[in-house]
CSV table of C-alpha atoms in Angstrom, one decimal:
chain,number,residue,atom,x,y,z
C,1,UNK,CA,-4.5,40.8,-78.0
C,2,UNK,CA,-1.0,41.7,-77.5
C,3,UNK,CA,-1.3,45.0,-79.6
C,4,UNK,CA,-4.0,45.7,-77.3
C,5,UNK,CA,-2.5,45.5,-74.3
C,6,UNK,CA,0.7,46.9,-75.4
C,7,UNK,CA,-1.6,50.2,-76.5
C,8,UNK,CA,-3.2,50.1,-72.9
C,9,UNK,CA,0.3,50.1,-71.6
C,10,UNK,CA,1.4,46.7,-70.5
C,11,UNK,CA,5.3,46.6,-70.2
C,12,UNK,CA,5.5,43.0,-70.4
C,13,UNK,CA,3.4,40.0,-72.0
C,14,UNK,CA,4.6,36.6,-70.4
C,15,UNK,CA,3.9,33.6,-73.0
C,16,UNK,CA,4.7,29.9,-71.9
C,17,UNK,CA,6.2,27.4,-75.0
C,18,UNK,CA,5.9,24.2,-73.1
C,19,UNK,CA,8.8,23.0,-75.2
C,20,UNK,CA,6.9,23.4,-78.4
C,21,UNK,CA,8.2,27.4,-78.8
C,22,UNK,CA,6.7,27.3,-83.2
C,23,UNK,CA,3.1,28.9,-82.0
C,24,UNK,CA,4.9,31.3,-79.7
C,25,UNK,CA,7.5,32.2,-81.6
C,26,UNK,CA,5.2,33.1,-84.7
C,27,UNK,CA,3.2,35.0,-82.5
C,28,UNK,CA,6.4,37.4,-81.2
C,29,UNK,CA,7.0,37.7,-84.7
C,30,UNK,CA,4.1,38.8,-85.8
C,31,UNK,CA,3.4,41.1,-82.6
C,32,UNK,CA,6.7,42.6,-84.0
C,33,UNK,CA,8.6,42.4,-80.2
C,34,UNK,CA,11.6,40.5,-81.7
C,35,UNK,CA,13.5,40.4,-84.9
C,36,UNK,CA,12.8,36.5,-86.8
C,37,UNK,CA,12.5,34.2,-84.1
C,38,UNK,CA,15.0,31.2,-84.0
C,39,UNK,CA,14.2,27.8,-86.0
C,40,UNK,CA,13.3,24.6,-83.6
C,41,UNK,CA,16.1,23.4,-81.0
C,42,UNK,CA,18.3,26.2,-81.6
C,43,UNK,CA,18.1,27.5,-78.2
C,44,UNK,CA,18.5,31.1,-79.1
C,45,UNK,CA,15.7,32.9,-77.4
C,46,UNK,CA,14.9,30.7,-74.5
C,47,UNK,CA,17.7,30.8,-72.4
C,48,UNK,CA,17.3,28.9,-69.6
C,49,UNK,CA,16.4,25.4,-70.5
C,50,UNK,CA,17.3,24.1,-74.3
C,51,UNK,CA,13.9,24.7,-76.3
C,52,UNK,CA,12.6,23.1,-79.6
C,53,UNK,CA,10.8,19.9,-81.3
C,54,UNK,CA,12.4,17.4,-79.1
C,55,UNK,CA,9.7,17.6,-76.5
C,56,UNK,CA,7.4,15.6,-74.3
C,57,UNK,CA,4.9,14.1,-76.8
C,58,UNK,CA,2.7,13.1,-73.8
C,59,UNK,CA,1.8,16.8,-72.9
C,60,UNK,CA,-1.5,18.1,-73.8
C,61,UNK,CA,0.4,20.9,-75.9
C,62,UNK,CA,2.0,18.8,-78.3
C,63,UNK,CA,-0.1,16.9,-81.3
C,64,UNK,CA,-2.6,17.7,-83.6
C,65,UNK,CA,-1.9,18.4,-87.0
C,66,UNK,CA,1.8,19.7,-87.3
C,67,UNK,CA,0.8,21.9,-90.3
C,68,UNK,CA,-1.5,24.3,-87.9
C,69,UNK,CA,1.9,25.7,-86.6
C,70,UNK,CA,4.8,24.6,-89.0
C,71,UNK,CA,3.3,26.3,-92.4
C,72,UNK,CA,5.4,28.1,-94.2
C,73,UNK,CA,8.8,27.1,-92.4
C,74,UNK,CA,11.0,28.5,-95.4
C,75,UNK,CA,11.2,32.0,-94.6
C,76,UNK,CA,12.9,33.7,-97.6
C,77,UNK,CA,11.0,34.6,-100.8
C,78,UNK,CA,12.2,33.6,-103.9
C,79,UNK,CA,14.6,35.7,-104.8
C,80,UNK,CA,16.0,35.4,-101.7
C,81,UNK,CA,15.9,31.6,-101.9
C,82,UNK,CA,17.8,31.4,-105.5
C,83,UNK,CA,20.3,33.7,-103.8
C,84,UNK,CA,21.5,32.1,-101.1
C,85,UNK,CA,20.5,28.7,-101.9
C,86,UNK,CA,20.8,28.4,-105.6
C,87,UNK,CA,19.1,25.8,-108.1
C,88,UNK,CA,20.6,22.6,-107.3
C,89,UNK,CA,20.0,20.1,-109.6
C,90,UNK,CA,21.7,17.2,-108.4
C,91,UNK,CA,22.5,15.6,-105.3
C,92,UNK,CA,26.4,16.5,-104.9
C,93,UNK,CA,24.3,20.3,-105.2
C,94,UNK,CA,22.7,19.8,-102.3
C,95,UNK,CA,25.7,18.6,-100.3
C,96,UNK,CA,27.7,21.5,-100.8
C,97,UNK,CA,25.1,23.7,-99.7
C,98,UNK,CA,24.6,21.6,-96.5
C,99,UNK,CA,28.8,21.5,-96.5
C,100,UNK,CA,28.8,25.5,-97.1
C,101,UNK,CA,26.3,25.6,-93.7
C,102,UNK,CA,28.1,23.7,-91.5
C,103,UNK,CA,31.3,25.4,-92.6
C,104,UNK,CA,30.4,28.1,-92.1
C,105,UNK,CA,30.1,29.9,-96.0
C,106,UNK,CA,26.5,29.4,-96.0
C,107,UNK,CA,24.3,31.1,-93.1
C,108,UNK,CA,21.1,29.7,-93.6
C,109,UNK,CA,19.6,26.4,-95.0
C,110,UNK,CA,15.8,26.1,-96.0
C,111,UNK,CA,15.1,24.4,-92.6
C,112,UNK,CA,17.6,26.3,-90.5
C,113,UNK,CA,17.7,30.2,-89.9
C,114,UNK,CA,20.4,31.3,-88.4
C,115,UNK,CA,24.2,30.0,-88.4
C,116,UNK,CA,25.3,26.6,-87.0
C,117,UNK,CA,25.2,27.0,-82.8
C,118,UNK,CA,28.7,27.3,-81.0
C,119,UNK,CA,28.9,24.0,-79.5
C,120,UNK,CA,28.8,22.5,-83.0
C,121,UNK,CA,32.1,23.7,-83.2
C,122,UNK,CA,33.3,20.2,-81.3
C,123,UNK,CA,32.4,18.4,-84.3
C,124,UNK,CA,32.4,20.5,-87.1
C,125,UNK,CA,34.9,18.5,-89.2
C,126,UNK,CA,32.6,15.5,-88.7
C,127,UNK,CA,29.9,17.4,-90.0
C,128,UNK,CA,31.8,18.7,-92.6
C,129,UNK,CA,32.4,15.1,-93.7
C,130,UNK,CA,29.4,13.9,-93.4
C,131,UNK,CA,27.7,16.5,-95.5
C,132,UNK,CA,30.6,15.7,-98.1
C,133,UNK,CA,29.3,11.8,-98.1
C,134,UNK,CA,26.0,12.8,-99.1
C,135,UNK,CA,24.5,13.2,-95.8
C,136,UNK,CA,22.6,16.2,-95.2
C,137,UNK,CA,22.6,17.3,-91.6
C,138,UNK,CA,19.6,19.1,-90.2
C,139,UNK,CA,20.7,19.0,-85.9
C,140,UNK,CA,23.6,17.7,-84.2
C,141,UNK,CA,25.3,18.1,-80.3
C,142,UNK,CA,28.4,16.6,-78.6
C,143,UNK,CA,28.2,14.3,-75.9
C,144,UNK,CA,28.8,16.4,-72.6
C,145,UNK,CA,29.2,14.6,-69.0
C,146,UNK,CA,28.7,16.6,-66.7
C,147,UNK,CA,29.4,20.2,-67.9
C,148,UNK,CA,28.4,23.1,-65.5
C,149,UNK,CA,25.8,24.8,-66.3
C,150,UNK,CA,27.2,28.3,-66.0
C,151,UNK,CA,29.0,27.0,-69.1
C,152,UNK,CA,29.1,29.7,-71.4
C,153,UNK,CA,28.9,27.5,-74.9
C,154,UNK,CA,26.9,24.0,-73.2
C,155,UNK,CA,25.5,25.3,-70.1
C,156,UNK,CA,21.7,25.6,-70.0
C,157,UNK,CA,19.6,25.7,-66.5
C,158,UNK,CA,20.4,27.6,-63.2
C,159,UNK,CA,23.5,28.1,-61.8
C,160,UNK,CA,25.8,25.3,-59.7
C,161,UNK,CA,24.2,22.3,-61.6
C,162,UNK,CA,25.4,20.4,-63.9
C,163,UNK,CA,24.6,19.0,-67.9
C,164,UNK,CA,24.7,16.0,-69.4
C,165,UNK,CA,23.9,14.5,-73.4
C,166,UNK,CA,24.0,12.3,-75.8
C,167,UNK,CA,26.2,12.5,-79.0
C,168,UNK,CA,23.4,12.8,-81.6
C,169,UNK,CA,23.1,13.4,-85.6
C,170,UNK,CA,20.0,13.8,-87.8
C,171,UNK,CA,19.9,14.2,-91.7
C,172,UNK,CA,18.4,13.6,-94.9
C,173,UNK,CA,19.8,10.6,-96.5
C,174,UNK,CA,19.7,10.0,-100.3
C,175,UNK,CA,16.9,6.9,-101.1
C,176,UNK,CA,20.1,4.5,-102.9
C,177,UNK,CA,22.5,5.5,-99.6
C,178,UNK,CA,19.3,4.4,-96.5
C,179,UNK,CA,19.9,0.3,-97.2
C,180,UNK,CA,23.5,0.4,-96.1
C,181,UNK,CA,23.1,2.7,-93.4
C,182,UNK,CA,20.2,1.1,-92.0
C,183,UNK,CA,22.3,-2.1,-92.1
C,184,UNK,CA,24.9,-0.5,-90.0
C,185,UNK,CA,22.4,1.0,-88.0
C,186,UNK,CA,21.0,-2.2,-87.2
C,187,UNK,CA,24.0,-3.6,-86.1
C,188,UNK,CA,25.2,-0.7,-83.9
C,189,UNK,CA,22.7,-1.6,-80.9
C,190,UNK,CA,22.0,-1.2,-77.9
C,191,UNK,CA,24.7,1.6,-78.3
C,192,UNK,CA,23.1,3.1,-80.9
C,193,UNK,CA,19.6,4.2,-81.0
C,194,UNK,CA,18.1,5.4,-84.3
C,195,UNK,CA,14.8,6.9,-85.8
C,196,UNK,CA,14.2,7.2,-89.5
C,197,UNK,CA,10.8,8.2,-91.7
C,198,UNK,CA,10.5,8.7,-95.2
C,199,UNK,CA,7.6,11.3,-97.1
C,200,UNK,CA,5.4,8.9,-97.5
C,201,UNK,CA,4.9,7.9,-94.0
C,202,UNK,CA,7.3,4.6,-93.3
C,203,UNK,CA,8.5,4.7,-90.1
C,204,UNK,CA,11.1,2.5,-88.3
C,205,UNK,CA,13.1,2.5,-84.9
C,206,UNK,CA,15.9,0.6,-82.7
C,207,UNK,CA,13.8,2.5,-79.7
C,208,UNK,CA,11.3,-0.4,-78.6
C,209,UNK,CA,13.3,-3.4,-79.9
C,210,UNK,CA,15.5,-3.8,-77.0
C,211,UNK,CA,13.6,-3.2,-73.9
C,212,UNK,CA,10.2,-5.0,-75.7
C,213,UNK,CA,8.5,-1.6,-74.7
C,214,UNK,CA,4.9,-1.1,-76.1
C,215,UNK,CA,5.7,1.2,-79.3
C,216,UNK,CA,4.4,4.5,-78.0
C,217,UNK,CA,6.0,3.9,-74.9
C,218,UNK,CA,9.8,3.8,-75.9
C,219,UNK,CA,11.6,7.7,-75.0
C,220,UNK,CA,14.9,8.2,-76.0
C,221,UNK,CA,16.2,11.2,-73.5
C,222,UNK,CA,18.9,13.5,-75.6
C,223,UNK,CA,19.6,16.1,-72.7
C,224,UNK,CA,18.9,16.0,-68.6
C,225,UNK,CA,20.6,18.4,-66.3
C,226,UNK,CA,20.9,18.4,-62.1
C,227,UNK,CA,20.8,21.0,-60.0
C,228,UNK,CA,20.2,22.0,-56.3
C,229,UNK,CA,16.7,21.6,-55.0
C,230,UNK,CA,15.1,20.3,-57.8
C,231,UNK,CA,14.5,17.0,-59.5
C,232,UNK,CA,16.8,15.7,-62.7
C,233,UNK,CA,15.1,18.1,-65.6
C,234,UNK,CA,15.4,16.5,-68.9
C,235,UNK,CA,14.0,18.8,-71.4
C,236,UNK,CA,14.7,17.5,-74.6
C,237,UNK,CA,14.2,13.6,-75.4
C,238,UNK,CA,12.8,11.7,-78.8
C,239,UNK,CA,9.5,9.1,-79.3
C,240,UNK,CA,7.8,8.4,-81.8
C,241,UNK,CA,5.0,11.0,-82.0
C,242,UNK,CA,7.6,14.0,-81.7
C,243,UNK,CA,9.8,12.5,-84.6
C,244,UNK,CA,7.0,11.7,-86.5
C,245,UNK,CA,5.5,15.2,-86.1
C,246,UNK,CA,8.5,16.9,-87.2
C,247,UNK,CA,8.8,14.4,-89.6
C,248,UNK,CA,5.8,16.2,-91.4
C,249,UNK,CA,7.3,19.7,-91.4
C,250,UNK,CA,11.1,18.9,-92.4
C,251,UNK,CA,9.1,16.9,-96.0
C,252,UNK,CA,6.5,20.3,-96.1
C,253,UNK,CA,10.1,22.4,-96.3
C,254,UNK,CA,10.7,20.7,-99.3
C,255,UNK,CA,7.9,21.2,-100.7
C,256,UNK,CA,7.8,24.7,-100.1
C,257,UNK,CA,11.6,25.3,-101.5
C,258,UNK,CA,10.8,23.1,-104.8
C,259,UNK,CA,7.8,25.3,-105.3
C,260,UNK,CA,10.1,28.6,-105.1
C,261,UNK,CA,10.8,27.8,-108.5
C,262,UNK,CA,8.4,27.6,-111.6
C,263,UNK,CA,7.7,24.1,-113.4
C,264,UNK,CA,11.1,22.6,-114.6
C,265,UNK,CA,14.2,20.7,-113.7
C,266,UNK,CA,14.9,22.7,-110.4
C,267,UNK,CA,11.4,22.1,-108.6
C,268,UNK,CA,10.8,18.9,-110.3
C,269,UNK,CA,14.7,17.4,-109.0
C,270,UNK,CA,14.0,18.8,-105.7
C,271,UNK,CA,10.3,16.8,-105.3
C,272,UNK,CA,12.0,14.0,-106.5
C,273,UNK,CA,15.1,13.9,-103.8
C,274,UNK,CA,12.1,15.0,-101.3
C,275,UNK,CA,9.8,11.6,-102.1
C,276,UNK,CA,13.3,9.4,-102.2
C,277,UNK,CA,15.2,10.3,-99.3
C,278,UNK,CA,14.6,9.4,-95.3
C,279,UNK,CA,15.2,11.4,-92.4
C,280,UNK,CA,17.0,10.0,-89.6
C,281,UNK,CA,18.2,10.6,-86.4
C,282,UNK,CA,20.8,8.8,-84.6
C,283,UNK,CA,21.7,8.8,-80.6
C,284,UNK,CA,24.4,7.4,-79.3
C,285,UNK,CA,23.3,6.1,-75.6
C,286,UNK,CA,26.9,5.9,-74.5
C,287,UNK,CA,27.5,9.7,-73.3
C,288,UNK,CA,30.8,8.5,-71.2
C,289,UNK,CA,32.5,6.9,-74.3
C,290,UNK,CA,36.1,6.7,-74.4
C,291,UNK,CA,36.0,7.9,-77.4
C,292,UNK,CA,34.2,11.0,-76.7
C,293,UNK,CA,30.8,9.6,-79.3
C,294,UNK,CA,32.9,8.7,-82.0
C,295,UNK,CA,30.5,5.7,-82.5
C,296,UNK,CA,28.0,7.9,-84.2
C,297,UNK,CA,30.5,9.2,-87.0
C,298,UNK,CA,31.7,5.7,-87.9
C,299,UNK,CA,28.1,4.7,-88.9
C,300,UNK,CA,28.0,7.5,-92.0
C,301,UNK,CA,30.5,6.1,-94.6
């Protein structure tokens, strides 16, 4: 349809995400009328508000089966895979690649496309040593307070408002390493608020346990801006059925990296760290800490 309308000489096609930008962004693609189109929550083609999985999971346009519009997230062939990637075969493998991304070395990662975002920068040599610890970071942000949102690395939104959000972390976490940090996980609360999900479906959260909110009902906002003449916008925020959903497509990406490779050691040790670890994502609730979200780092030891 767009093709067509390009041919009949339409200068411009307008396409709404509703904070779900996969579909949309796979359609661009293929229409050829930008280059790759940025992974989930990286915020690189949507300019004014921050874009990506963390959505509402009460609108209409987010559900159904993930796979309709998350298939084939890895976007290099195999060649290209082995290349930048290479054949890890054991865990401490895997963490220098994630430690090569967030340092900068590596540009990619099988779930990620393009380089870590500017405003990791804050906290780079947290991620750094948390990838070193065995704990492979997929997303991440600072806490902000109150940034302006002309803000040329954190500003998001129209002009003369301002941004806030919470310190947050998520990453794979080896199967022997989840007891201990669920532990101090548990303990971390109400500060701390946490979401974790293995392949095989197990889901658990500190989200509802506080406030005795029915399950489906606990939200767990990540970023909100103000700004004059409208209401408080909060575009990005995690429940259970967004987590859940992307859940689905960060296991799928192993999946489709392990099967980059033909039967064997390298496809058969990346299945197995796929069916042993958990994903997790950690928010820290206290975006005014003293200690500008140092909370969150102290949990991965």
């Amino acid at each position: 349809t767009i093709e067509r309308l390009r041919g009949a000489g339409c200068a411009a096609v307008h396409l709404t995400t509703l904070n779900l930008e996969t579909t949309v962004s796979r359609v661009v693609e293929r229409a050829g009328l930008v280059r790759a189109a940025a992974p989930a929550g990286s915020g690189a083609w949507v300019d004014d508000f921050p874009n990506g999985r963390w959505g509402d999971a009460r609108s209409p346009a987010f559900g159904g089966d993930s796979s309709a519009y998350g298939a084939l997230m890895v976007r290099f062939d195999a060649d290209q895979a082995r290349r930048v990637w290479g054949e890890p075969r054991s865990l401490d493998d895997i963490s220098a690649l994630f430690s090569g991304y967030v340092s900068g070395r590596v540009q990619s990662l099988p779930w990620c496309d393009e380089p870590l975002l500017p405003e990791s920068q804050r906290i780079v040599a947290e991620l750094q040593r948390v990838n070193g610890l065995g704990f492979w970071t997929l997303a991440s942000q600072p806490r902000l307070d109150g940034v302006a949102s002309a803000d040329a690395t954190h500003g998001w939104g129209p002009r003369g408002g301002y941004v806030y959000q919470k310190a947050f972390v998520e990453s794979f976490v080896p199967g022997a390493a989840f007891p201990p940090l669920l532990s101090r996980l548990q303990s971390a609360g109400p500060r701390i608020t946490y979401y974790a999900a293995n392949r095989q479906g197990d889901f658990m959260t500190s989200a509802f346990s506080a406030g005795a909110l029915p399950e489906n009902a606990a939200v767990t906002a990540l970023t909100w801006g103000v700004f004059p003449g409208r209401a408080v916008e909060q575009p990005t925020q995690i429940d259970k059925m967004n987590f859940l959903a992307w859940r689905a497509e960060a296991f799928q990406t192993w999946r489709e990296w392990a099967a980059m490779f033909p039967p064997g050691d390298v496809a058969d040790f990346l299945q197995r760290t796929a069916d042993e670890c958990w994903l997790v994502s950690v928010v820290d609730n206290d975006y005014k800490s003293a200690d500008d979200g140092a909370a969150i780092w102290r949990l991965f030891v």
